[in-house]
């Protein structure tokens, strides 16, 4: 009888622990994905915001529409190229440390985008954003299903 009570208590404790982990992991992953989506869409807002006063991205940096398109494409190229190496590091390092490094770096680079003064600096910062943002979606798509599989199999 004692063995059944211990397993019932253990199952209840395990269920409470999984619920506590769900409350931390799922909202954090959703927040990270939302921030990445906002980051990708805000460059378009920066292009047209304050255009009537001459304080938009193109006027402040002296870029043409063609150069703006190149700055956008550099992000996508870096994102595509560095997605596989990011997955490699995700496997080699602890996922919690890798996502922390990516988020810290991504945040610092995003703040640096506000200080850009030329086409070259915007393009370089957009490339770095692609490098660090390349690991966020693979992290979410790899770690959340693995986490769910581990918790659901119990």
XYZ file of C-alpha atoms in Angstrom:
154
model
C 0.000 0.000 0.000
C 2.863 2.320 0.827
C 4.398 1.812 -2.635
C 1.208 2.982 -4.377
C 0.991 6.089 -2.203
C 4.631 6.947 -2.977
C 4.080 6.561 -6.726
C 0.892 8.647 -6.568
C 2.705 11.369 -4.679
C 5.605 11.185 -7.092
C 3.241 11.402 -10.089
C 1.473 14.413 -8.582
C 4.772 16.112 -7.800
C 6.048 15.375 -11.294
C 2.877 16.796 -12.855
C 3.261 19.966 -10.752
C 6.903 20.274 -11.803
C 6.035 19.884 -15.500
C 3.300 22.521 -15.137
C 5.792 24.895 -13.490
C 8.274 24.322 -16.324
C 5.539 24.868 -18.917
C 4.695 28.205 -17.326
C 8.303 29.315 -17.785
C 9.360 27.791 -21.105
C 6.325 28.321 -23.347
C 5.762 32.056 -22.642
C 9.496 32.730 -22.910
C 9.677 30.974 -26.284
C 6.598 32.832 -27.519
C 8.090 36.141 -26.354
C 11.383 35.442 -28.119
C 9.557 34.605 -31.349
C 7.432 37.770 -31.069
C 10.518 39.941 -30.578
C 12.202 38.388 -33.606
C 9.099 39.024 -35.699
C 8.928 42.654 -34.528
C 12.611 43.124 -35.300
C 12.153 41.904 -38.859
C 9.153 44.146 -39.492
C 10.450 47.329 -37.820
C 13.047 48.082 -40.495
C 10.161 48.906 -42.842
C 8.688 51.243 -40.239
C 12.048 52.974 -39.860
C 12.108 53.572 -43.602
C 8.831 55.491 -43.709
C 8.552 56.926 -40.191
C 9.148 60.721 -40.146
C 9.629 60.797 -43.914
C 7.804 64.134 -44.157
C 10.281 65.802 -41.788
C 13.367 64.224 -43.375
C 14.249 62.145 -40.334
C 13.611 58.721 -41.801
C 16.162 55.919 -42.174
C 16.983 56.644 -45.801
C 17.504 60.382 -45.230
C 19.525 59.952 -42.037
C 21.890 57.378 -43.554
C 21.951 58.718 -47.107
C 20.765 55.396 -48.554
C 18.876 54.858 -51.783
C 15.963 52.449 -52.146
C 18.302 49.978 -53.858
C 20.783 50.138 -50.981
C 17.921 49.669 -48.513
C 16.897 46.509 -50.368
C 20.470 45.219 -50.214
C 20.585 45.891 -46.460
C 17.378 43.850 -46.112
C 18.726 40.977 -48.214
C 22.024 40.799 -46.305
C 19.996 39.890 -43.213
C 18.333 36.994 -45.033
C 21.626 35.716 -46.426
C 23.253 35.727 -42.977
C 20.152 34.082 -41.499
C 20.276 31.261 -44.066
C 24.041 30.734 -43.847
C 24.305 30.718 -40.047
C 21.239 28.613 -39.260
C 23.156 25.329 -39.625
C 26.184 26.399 -37.526
C 23.777 27.620 -34.869
C 22.152 24.185 -34.784
C 25.609 22.656 -34.376
C 26.357 24.883 -31.381
C 22.907 24.143 -29.985
C 23.862 20.456 -29.914
C 27.369 21.059 -28.497
C 26.438 23.578 -25.793
C 23.718 23.601 -23.190
C 20.589 25.025 -24.855
C 19.968 27.409 -21.957
C 23.403 28.984 -22.364
C 23.196 29.103 -26.160
C 19.826 30.878 -26.219
C 21.023 33.287 -23.520
C 24.093 34.119 -25.613
C 21.982 34.559 -28.742
C 19.413 36.768 -27.018
C 22.043 38.953 -25.354
C 23.956 39.361 -28.619
C 20.784 39.951 -30.613
C 19.626 42.621 -28.160
C 22.979 44.392 -28.188
C 23.118 44.376 -31.995
C 19.517 45.608 -32.218
C 20.375 48.563 -29.977
C 23.429 49.184 -32.145
C 21.171 49.546 -35.177
C 19.888 52.767 -33.639
C 23.354 54.291 -33.804
C 24.066 53.578 -37.449
C 24.901 56.601 -39.587
C 25.619 55.181 -43.042
C 24.641 52.536 -45.544
C 27.705 50.443 -44.692
C 26.961 50.434 -40.975
C 23.274 49.568 -41.510
C 24.270 46.697 -43.794
C 26.914 45.402 -41.365
C 24.537 45.546 -38.408
C 21.775 43.846 -40.406
C 24.244 41.073 -41.295
C 25.093 40.589 -37.608
C 21.393 40.553 -36.755
C 20.947 37.737 -39.251
C 23.844 35.834 -37.692
C 22.452 35.988 -34.162
C 18.787 35.697 -35.055
C 19.460 32.568 -37.129
C 19.638 30.478 -33.974
C 16.392 31.544 -32.345
C 13.843 29.731 -34.501
C 15.859 26.475 -34.593
C 16.143 26.687 -30.811
C 12.393 27.044 -30.427
C 11.591 24.378 -33.006
C 14.126 21.884 -31.588
C 13.970 22.427 -27.843
C 10.223 22.805 -27.364
C 9.264 19.528 -29.119
C 12.132 17.702 -27.367
C 10.960 19.121 -24.055
C 7.347 18.166 -24.832
C 8.342 14.662 -25.908
C 10.332 14.158 -22.706
C 7.489 15.360 -20.500
C 4.703 13.605 -22.407
C 6.475 10.251 -22.423
C 6.414 10.086 -18.627
